[in-house]
Amino acid sequence: MATPHIGAEPGDFAPAVLMPGDPKRAERIAHTLMDDARLVTDVRGMLGFTGTVDGKPLSVMGSGMGQPSATIYVTELFREYGVERVIRVGTCGGISRDVSVGDVVVALGAHTDSSMNTFRLPGLHFSAVASYDLIRAAVDAASEEDNVHVGTIISRDHFYLTPDGQTERLAKYGVLGVDMEAAAMYGVAAEFGKQALTILTVSDHLLDHSKDMSAEDRETKFQGALKLAVAAAFAE
């Protein structure tokens, strides 16, 4: 039965969903991975597809930008469609000097300036962390050429507004990059007893913009991250 935000029917989604932010990127990923990809939802232009990879069912769906949007879709996938794991495949801004544009970041956990997880455990600071089995599968699938980094990121609510000096301080604490969805997605997975992981391609660097990707590059240069995401989707 369709939800207010997803037009699919029961059984339309596979147990694992790859989730980029951009619905057009979801379409591109679906047709890159699956010869039999079929559209299962397009409510509000948020495209979702299901097909098979090596005979195994897999779905791909966009989340939109930001933690509120991602929370809506991940909640409905877990609660209404029986999805067991969601793997975000997106881009991030690099923060650590150890990461370069084009590298892949596997997000163990996500700090945040958002209030999205504030009320989950009143009186406590919720730890937004990924699922270990998915981390292990993704890291095991990586090769030396993939330039993969494993560590923490920050999920910010603002794209343009950043407190003075915060990025430099995050770099000092070893934070690898910044996105806008992971922390809330990890919170929803914890709420429903499901699994979640975020795998990001570094598209630009907040402390050195000399090698930032073009808009076209952001849409096409995600093969390394995609390989790891598929491995996580089918983790035993």
PDB file of C-alpha atoms in Angstrom:
ATOM      1  CA  MET A   1       0.000   0.000   0.000  1.00  0.00           C
ATOM      2  CA  ALA A   2       1.356   3.408  -0.968  1.00  0.00           C
ATOM      3  CA  THR A   3       2.448   5.931   1.668  1.00  0.00           C
ATOM      4  CA  PRO A   4       2.127   9.735   1.459  1.00  0.00           C
ATOM      5  CA  HIS A   5       5.626   9.897  -0.072  1.00  0.00           C
ATOM      6  CA  ILE A   6       6.182   6.536  -1.792  1.00  0.00           C
ATOM      7  CA  GLY A   7       3.851   5.130  -4.441  1.00  0.00           C
ATOM      8  CA  ALA A   8       5.120   1.539  -4.392  1.00  0.00           C
ATOM      9  CA  GLU A   9       3.101  -1.528  -3.439  1.00  0.00           C
ATOM     10  CA  PRO A  10       4.050  -4.191  -0.851  1.00  0.00           C
ATOM     11  CA  GLY A  11       6.887  -6.330  -2.175  1.00  0.00           C
ATOM     12  CA  ASP A  12       8.093  -3.687  -4.628  1.00  0.00           C
ATOM     13  CA  PHE A  13      11.254  -2.952  -2.622  1.00  0.00           C
ATOM     14  CA  ALA A  14      14.143  -5.352  -2.080  1.00  0.00           C
ATOM     15  CA  PRO A  15      15.504  -5.934   1.448  1.00  0.00           C
ATOM     16  CA  ALA A  16      18.435  -3.617   0.618  1.00  0.00           C
ATOM     17  CA  VAL A  17      18.123  -0.103  -0.818  1.00  0.00           C
ATOM     18  CA  LEU A  18      20.936   2.068  -2.167  1.00  0.00           C
ATOM     19  CA  MET A  19      20.029   5.698  -1.516  1.00  0.00           C
ATOM     20  CA  PRO A  20      21.670   8.661  -3.236  1.00  0.00           C
ATOM     21  CA  GLY A  21      20.226  12.094  -2.596  1.00  0.00           C
ATOM     22  CA  ASP A  22      19.478  12.961  -6.216  1.00  0.00           C
ATOM     23  CA  PRO A  23      16.617  10.972  -7.832  1.00  0.00           C
ATOM     24  CA  LYS A  24      18.315  11.299 -11.224  1.00  0.00           C
ATOM     25  CA  ARG A  25      21.429   9.740  -9.734  1.00  0.00           C
ATOM     26  CA  ALA A  26      19.213   6.950  -8.385  1.00  0.00           C
ATOM     27  CA  GLU A  27      17.996   6.339 -11.928  1.00  0.00           C
ATOM     28  CA  ARG A  28      21.542   6.325 -13.270  1.00  0.00           C
ATOM     29  CA  ILE A  29      22.721   3.900 -10.578  1.00  0.00           C
ATOM     30  CA  ALA A  30      19.756   1.594 -11.132  1.00  0.00           C
ATOM     31  CA  HIS A  31      20.363   1.310 -14.868  1.00  0.00           C
ATOM     32  CA  THR A  32      24.127   0.996 -14.351  1.00  0.00           C
ATOM     33  CA  LEU A  33      23.724  -1.952 -11.995  1.00  0.00           C
ATOM     34  CA  MET A  34      20.595  -3.702 -13.240  1.00  0.00           C
ATOM     35  CA  ASP A  35      19.409  -4.696 -16.702  1.00  0.00           C
ATOM     36  CA  ASP A  36      15.940  -5.382 -15.294  1.00  0.00           C
ATOM     37  CA  ALA A  37      15.467  -2.213 -13.211  1.00  0.00           C
ATOM     38  CA  ARG A  38      11.808  -1.163 -13.042  1.00  0.00           C
ATOM     39  CA  LEU A  39      10.357   2.039 -11.685  1.00  0.00           C
ATOM     40  CA  VAL A  40       8.372   1.381  -8.490  1.00  0.00           C
ATOM     41  CA  THR A  41       7.714   4.938  -7.296  1.00  0.00           C
ATOM     42  CA  ASP A  42       7.939   8.478  -8.625  1.00  0.00           C
ATOM     43  CA  VAL A  43       5.899  10.475  -6.104  1.00  0.00           C
ATOM     44  CA  ARG A  44       7.117  14.111  -6.043  1.00  0.00           C
ATOM     45  CA  GLY A  45       9.734  13.132  -8.593  1.00  0.00           C
ATOM     46  CA  MET A  46      11.604  10.993  -6.032  1.00  0.00           C
ATOM     47  CA  LEU A  47      12.429   8.003  -8.216  1.00  0.00           C
ATOM     48  CA  GLY A  48      12.752   4.461  -6.874  1.00  0.00           C
ATOM     49  CA  PHE A  49      13.745   1.332  -8.820  1.00  0.00           C
ATOM     50  CA  THR A  50      13.978  -2.394  -8.137  1.00  0.00           C
ATOM     51  CA  GLY A  51      15.779  -5.109 -10.083  1.00  0.00           C
ATOM     52  CA  THR A  52      18.462  -7.720  -9.600  1.00  0.00           C
ATOM     53  CA  VAL A  53      22.262  -7.818  -9.448  1.00  0.00           C
ATOM     54  CA  ASP A  54      23.712 -11.288 -10.081  1.00  0.00           C
ATOM     55  CA  GLY A  55      20.276 -12.715  -9.397  1.00  0.00           C
ATOM     56  CA  LYS A  56      19.892 -10.916  -6.062  1.00  0.00           C
ATOM     57  CA  PRO A  57      17.146  -8.314  -5.552  1.00  0.00           C
ATOM     58  CA  LEU A  58      18.238  -4.719  -5.020  1.00  0.00           C
ATOM     59  CA  SER A  59      16.476  -1.360  -4.937  1.00  0.00           C
ATOM     60  CA  VAL A  60      17.729   2.186  -5.519  1.00  0.00           C
ATOM     61  CA  MET A  61      15.856   5.299  -4.417  1.00  0.00           C
ATOM     62  CA  GLY A  62      16.583   8.989  -3.939  1.00  0.00           C
ATOM     63  CA  SER A  63      16.339  10.629  -0.522  1.00  0.00           C
ATOM     64  CA  GLY A  64      16.306  14.314  -1.398  1.00  0.00           C
ATOM     65  CA  MET A  65      18.621  16.796   0.296  1.00  0.00           C
ATOM     66  CA  GLY A  66      18.936  17.147   4.052  1.00  0.00           C
ATOM     67  CA  GLN A  67      18.126  15.127   7.134  1.00  0.00           C
ATOM     68  CA  PRO A  68      14.371  15.825   7.298  1.00  0.00           C
ATOM     69  CA  SER A  69      13.825  14.557   3.757  1.00  0.00           C
ATOM     70  CA  ALA A  70      16.027  11.495   4.218  1.00  0.00           C
ATOM     71  CA  THR A  71      14.285  10.659   7.493  1.00  0.00           C
ATOM     72  CA  ILE A  72      10.871  10.574   5.825  1.00  0.00           C
ATOM     73  CA  TYR A  73      11.923   8.134   3.114  1.00  0.00           C
ATOM     74  CA  VAL A  74      14.034   5.870   5.319  1.00  0.00           C
ATOM     75  CA  THR A  75      11.269   5.683   7.944  1.00  0.00           C
ATOM     76  CA  GLU A  76       8.668   4.659   5.368  1.00  0.00           C
ATOM     77  CA  LEU A  77      10.992   2.112   3.761  1.00  0.00           C
ATOM     78  CA  PHE A  78      11.724   0.460   7.109  1.00  0.00           C
ATOM     79  CA  ARG A  79       8.242   0.714   8.604  1.00  0.00           C
ATOM     80  CA  GLU A  80       5.966   0.154   5.618  1.00  0.00           C
ATOM     81  CA  TYR A  81       7.978  -1.829   3.086  1.00  0.00           C
ATOM     82  CA  GLY A  82      10.022  -4.248   5.173  1.00  0.00           C
ATOM     83  CA  VAL A  83      13.388  -2.912   4.007  1.00  0.00           C
ATOM     84  CA  GLU A  84      16.204  -4.245   6.201  1.00  0.00           C
ATOM     85  CA  ARG A  85      19.148  -2.047   5.237  1.00  0.00           C
ATOM     86  CA  VAL A  86      19.735   1.301   3.562  1.00  0.00           C
ATOM     87  CA  ILE A  87      23.114   2.310   2.170  1.00  0.00           C
ATOM     88  CA  ARG A  88      23.502   5.987   1.367  1.00  0.00           C
ATOM     89  CA  VAL A  89      25.667   6.549  -1.718  1.00  0.00           C
ATOM     90  CA  GLY A  90      26.425  10.225  -2.026  1.00  0.00           C
ATOM     91  CA  THR A  91      29.029  12.954  -2.086  1.00  0.00           C
ATOM     92  CA  CYS A  92      30.693  14.899   0.691  1.00  0.00           C
ATOM     93  CA  GLY A  93      32.944  17.846   1.211  1.00  0.00           C
ATOM     94  CA  GLY A  94      36.352  16.814   2.459  1.00  0.00           C
ATOM     95  CA  ILE A  95      37.490  18.129   5.841  1.00  0.00           C
ATOM     96  CA  SER A  96      40.506  16.081   6.900  1.00  0.00           C
ATOM     97  CA  ARG A  97      43.787  16.862   5.169  1.00  0.00           C
ATOM     98  CA  ASP A  98      44.151  13.083   4.751  1.00  0.00           C
ATOM     99  CA  VAL A  99      41.354  12.887   2.170  1.00  0.00           C
ATOM    100  CA  SER A 100      41.473  14.157  -1.400  1.00  0.00           C
ATOM    101  CA  VAL A 101      38.854  14.900  -4.027  1.00  0.00           C
ATOM    102  CA  GLY A 102      37.789  11.592  -5.600  1.00  0.00           C
ATOM    103  CA  ASP A 103      38.508   9.509  -2.482  1.00  0.00           C
ATOM    104  CA  VAL A 104      35.816   7.363  -0.864  1.00  0.00           C
ATOM    105  CA  VAL A 105      34.693   7.799   2.744  1.00  0.00           C
ATOM    106  CA  VAL A 106      32.966   5.052   4.738  1.00  0.00           C
ATOM    107  CA  ALA A 107      31.202   6.810   7.610  1.00  0.00           C
ATOM    108  CA  LEU A 108      31.552   4.938  10.891  1.00  0.00           C
ATOM    109  CA  GLY A 109      29.555   7.630  12.644  1.00  0.00           C
ATOM    110  CA  ALA A 110      28.174  11.093  12.061  1.00  0.00           C
ATOM    111  CA  HIS A 111      28.401  14.123  14.327  1.00  0.00           C
ATOM    112  CA  THR A 112      25.680  16.662  13.643  1.00  0.00           C
ATOM    113  CA  ASP A 113      24.532  20.201  14.344  1.00  0.00           C
ATOM    114  CA  SER A 114      20.950  19.083  13.693  1.00  0.00           C
ATOM    115  CA  SER A 115      18.221  18.471  16.256  1.00  0.00           C
ATOM    116  CA  MET A 116      16.917  15.450  14.328  1.00  0.00           C
ATOM    117  CA  ASN A 117      18.188  12.912  16.893  1.00  0.00           C
ATOM    118  CA  THR A 118      17.861  15.124  19.974  1.00  0.00           C
ATOM    119  CA  PHE A 119      14.649  13.595  21.305  1.00  0.00           C
ATOM    120  CA  ARG A 120      15.486   9.950  20.711  1.00  0.00           C
ATOM    121  CA  LEU A 121      17.078   9.489  24.143  1.00  0.00           C
ATOM    122  CA  PRO A 122      16.054  12.443  26.350  1.00  0.00           C
ATOM    123  CA  GLY A 123      18.868  13.619  28.575  1.00  0.00           C
ATOM    124  CA  LEU A 124      21.523  11.827  26.509  1.00  0.00           C
ATOM    125  CA  HIS A 125      23.537  12.522  23.379  1.00  0.00           C
ATOM    126  CA  PHE A 126      22.560   9.905  20.789  1.00  0.00           C
ATOM    127  CA  SER A 127      25.509   8.230  19.017  1.00  0.00           C
ATOM    128  CA  ALA A 128      24.733   8.122  15.305  1.00  0.00           C
ATOM    129  CA  VAL A 129      26.757   5.130  14.109  1.00  0.00           C
ATOM    130  CA  ALA A 130      26.667   2.765  11.146  1.00  0.00           C
ATOM    131  CA  SER A 131      25.980  -0.971  11.226  1.00  0.00           C
ATOM    132  CA  TYR A 132      29.148  -3.023  11.718  1.00  0.00           C
ATOM    133  CA  ASP A 133      28.266  -5.834   9.302  1.00  0.00           C
ATOM    134  CA  LEU A 134      27.777  -3.316   6.506  1.00  0.00           C
ATOM    135  CA  ILE A 135      31.013  -1.486   7.346  1.00  0.00           C
ATOM    136  CA  ARG A 136      32.946  -4.739   7.297  1.00  0.00           C
ATOM    137  CA  ALA A 137      31.501  -5.825   3.936  1.00  0.00           C
ATOM    138  CA  ALA A 138      32.226  -2.440   2.366  1.00  0.00           C
ATOM    139  CA  VAL A 139      35.792  -2.261   3.645  1.00  0.00           C
ATOM    140  CA  ASP A 140      36.489  -5.865   2.623  1.00  0.00           C
ATOM    141  CA  ALA A 141      35.370  -4.992  -0.922  1.00  0.00           C
ATOM    142  CA  ALA A 142      37.764  -2.060  -1.197  1.00  0.00           C
ATOM    143  CA  SER A 143      41.003  -2.230  -3.122  1.00  0.00           C
ATOM    144  CA  GLU A 144      44.077  -0.092  -2.698  1.00  0.00           C
ATOM    145  CA  GLU A 145      43.148   1.853  -5.827  1.00  0.00           C
ATOM    146  CA  ASP A 146      39.811   2.910  -4.330  1.00  0.00           C
ATOM    147  CA  ASN A 147      41.498   5.313  -1.853  1.00  0.00           C
ATOM    148  CA  VAL A 148      39.041   4.446   0.917  1.00  0.00           C
ATOM    149  CA  HIS A 149      38.997   6.156   4.314  1.00  0.00           C
ATOM    150  CA  VAL A 150      37.013   4.887   7.300  1.00  0.00           C
ATOM    151  CA  GLY A 151      36.067   7.276  10.093  1.00  0.00           C
ATOM    152  CA  THR A 152      33.637   9.924  11.255  1.00  0.00           C
ATOM    153  CA  ILE A 153      31.872  12.638   9.285  1.00  0.00           C
ATOM    154  CA  ILE A 154      29.564  15.492  10.235  1.00  0.00           C
ATOM    155  CA  SER A 155      25.998  15.880   8.944  1.00  0.00           C
ATOM    156  CA  ARG A 156      25.149  19.574   8.806  1.00  0.00           C
ATOM    157  CA  ASP A 157      21.746  21.182   8.324  1.00  0.00           C
ATOM    158  CA  HIS A 158      23.158  24.282   6.609  1.00  0.00           C
ATOM    159  CA  PHE A 159      24.916  24.048   3.272  1.00  0.00           C
ATOM    160  CA  TYR A 160      26.276  27.599   3.206  1.00  0.00           C
ATOM    161  CA  LEU A 161      26.325  28.681   6.865  1.00  0.00           C
ATOM    162  CA  THR A 162      29.285  27.373   8.886  1.00  0.00           C
ATOM    163  CA  PRO A 163      30.494  28.810  12.220  1.00  0.00           C
ATOM    164  CA  ASP A 164      33.901  30.430  11.962  1.00  0.00           C
ATOM    165  CA  GLY A 165      36.711  28.002  12.692  1.00  0.00           C
ATOM    166  CA  GLN A 166      34.457  24.956  13.027  1.00  0.00           C
ATOM    167  CA  THR A 167      35.735  23.172   9.924  1.00  0.00           C
ATOM    168  CA  GLU A 168      39.350  23.565  11.030  1.00  0.00           C
ATOM    169  CA  ARG A 169      38.498  22.228  14.476  1.00  0.00           C
ATOM    170  CA  LEU A 170      36.685  19.243  12.987  1.00  0.00           C
ATOM    171  CA  ALA A 171      39.770  18.516  10.899  1.00  0.00           C
ATOM    172  CA  LYS A 172      41.869  18.552  14.071  1.00  0.00           C
ATOM    173  CA  TYR A 173      39.563  15.912  15.551  1.00  0.00           C
ATOM    174  CA  GLY A 174      39.985  13.663  12.522  1.00  0.00           C
ATOM    175  CA  VAL A 175      36.570  14.224  10.941  1.00  0.00           C
ATOM    176  CA  LEU A 176      36.833  13.127   7.319  1.00  0.00           C
ATOM    177  CA  GLY A 177      34.050  15.058   5.608  1.00  0.00           C
ATOM    178  CA  VAL A 178      30.629  16.672   5.693  1.00  0.00           C
ATOM    179  CA  ASP A 179      27.275  15.552   4.296  1.00  0.00           C
ATOM    180  CA  MET A 180      23.653  16.449   5.082  1.00  0.00           C
ATOM    181  CA  GLU A 181      21.895  13.111   5.698  1.00  0.00           C
ATOM    182  CA  ALA A 182      23.883  10.388   7.476  1.00  0.00           C
ATOM    183  CA  ALA A 183      23.281  11.214  11.154  1.00  0.00           C
ATOM    184  CA  ALA A 184      19.509  11.169  10.825  1.00  0.00           C
ATOM    185  CA  MET A 185      19.546   8.001   8.713  1.00  0.00           C
ATOM    186  CA  TYR A 186      21.591   6.237  11.390  1.00  0.00           C
ATOM    187  CA  GLY A 187      19.062   7.395  13.972  1.00  0.00           C
ATOM    188  CA  VAL A 188      16.120   5.982  12.023  1.00  0.00           C
ATOM    189  CA  ALA A 189      17.900   2.650  11.568  1.00  0.00           C
ATOM    190  CA  ALA A 190      18.478   2.432  15.316  1.00  0.00           C
ATOM    191  CA  GLU A 191      14.823   3.275  15.981  1.00  0.00           C
ATOM    192  CA  PHE A 192      13.568   0.384  13.856  1.00  0.00           C
ATOM    193  CA  GLY A 193      16.331  -2.110  14.626  1.00  0.00           C
ATOM    194  CA  LYS A 194      17.527  -2.009  11.003  1.00  0.00           C
ATOM    195  CA  GLN A 195      20.888  -1.443   9.307  1.00  0.00           C
ATOM    196  CA  ALA A 196      22.359   1.649   7.685  1.00  0.00           C
ATOM    197  CA  LEU A 197      25.649   2.790   6.208  1.00  0.00           C
ATOM    198  CA  THR A 198      26.872   5.897   4.397  1.00  0.00           C
ATOM    199  CA  ILE A 199      29.508   5.710   1.651  1.00  0.00           C
ATOM    200  CA  LEU A 200      30.573   9.014   0.107  1.00  0.00           C
ATOM    201  CA  THR A 201      32.733  10.249  -2.738  1.00  0.00           C
ATOM    202  CA  VAL A 202      34.695  13.376  -1.861  1.00  0.00           C
ATOM    203  CA  SER A 203      33.520  15.915  -4.440  1.00  0.00           C
ATOM    204  CA  ASP A 204      35.253  19.002  -3.055  1.00  0.00           C
ATOM    205  CA  HIS A 205      37.458  19.957  -0.131  1.00  0.00           C
ATOM    206  CA  LEU A 206      36.438  22.628   2.355  1.00  0.00           C
ATOM    207  CA  LEU A 207      40.032  23.567   3.154  1.00  0.00           C
ATOM    208  CA  ASP A 208      41.363  23.441  -0.426  1.00  0.00           C
ATOM    209  CA  HIS A 209      39.010  24.168  -3.343  1.00  0.00           C
ATOM    210  CA  SER A 210      41.686  23.932  -6.041  1.00  0.00           C
ATOM    211  CA  LYS A 211      40.596  20.476  -7.261  1.00  0.00           C
ATOM    212  CA  ASP A 212      36.828  20.494  -6.705  1.00  0.00           C
ATOM    213  CA  MET A 213      34.721  18.325  -9.023  1.00  0.00           C
ATOM    214  CA  SER A 214      32.514  19.864 -11.678  1.00  0.00           C
ATOM    215  CA  ALA A 215      28.752  19.386 -11.532  1.00  0.00           C
ATOM    216  CA  GLU A 216      29.073  16.684 -14.205  1.00  0.00           C
ATOM    217  CA  ASP A 217      31.799  14.874 -12.271  1.00  0.00           C
ATOM    218  CA  ARG A 218      29.600  14.821  -9.167  1.00  0.00           C
ATOM    219  CA  GLU A 219      26.980  12.885 -11.137  1.00  0.00           C
ATOM    220  CA  THR A 220      29.275  10.337 -12.774  1.00  0.00           C
ATOM    221  CA  LYS A 221      32.380   9.678 -10.653  1.00  0.00           C
ATOM    222  CA  PHE A 222      30.945   7.384  -8.003  1.00  0.00           C
ATOM    223  CA  GLN A 223      31.968   3.921  -9.241  1.00  0.00           C
ATOM    224  CA  GLY A 224      34.343   3.224  -6.346  1.00  0.00           C
ATOM    225  CA  ALA A 225      31.725   4.099  -3.757  1.00  0.00           C
ATOM    226  CA  LEU A 226      29.077   2.180  -5.686  1.00  0.00           C
ATOM    227  CA  LYS A 227      31.143  -1.015  -5.645  1.00  0.00           C
ATOM    228  CA  LEU A 228      31.443  -0.806  -1.858  1.00  0.00           C
ATOM    229  CA  ALA A 229      27.737  -0.006  -1.467  1.00  0.00           C
ATOM    230  CA  VAL A 230      26.704  -3.095  -3.437  1.00  0.00           C
ATOM    231  CA  ALA A 231      28.973  -5.225  -1.270  1.00  0.00           C
ATOM    232  CA  ALA A 232      27.321  -3.790   1.845  1.00  0.00           C
ATOM    233  CA  ALA A 233      23.850  -4.345   0.378  1.00  0.00           C
ATOM    234  CA  PHE A 234      24.529  -8.061   0.051  1.00  0.00           C
ATOM    235  CA  ALA A 235      26.526  -8.483   3.290  1.00  0.00           C
ATOM    236  CA  GLU A 236      25.939 -11.808   5.036  1.00  0.00           C
TER     237      GLU A 236
END
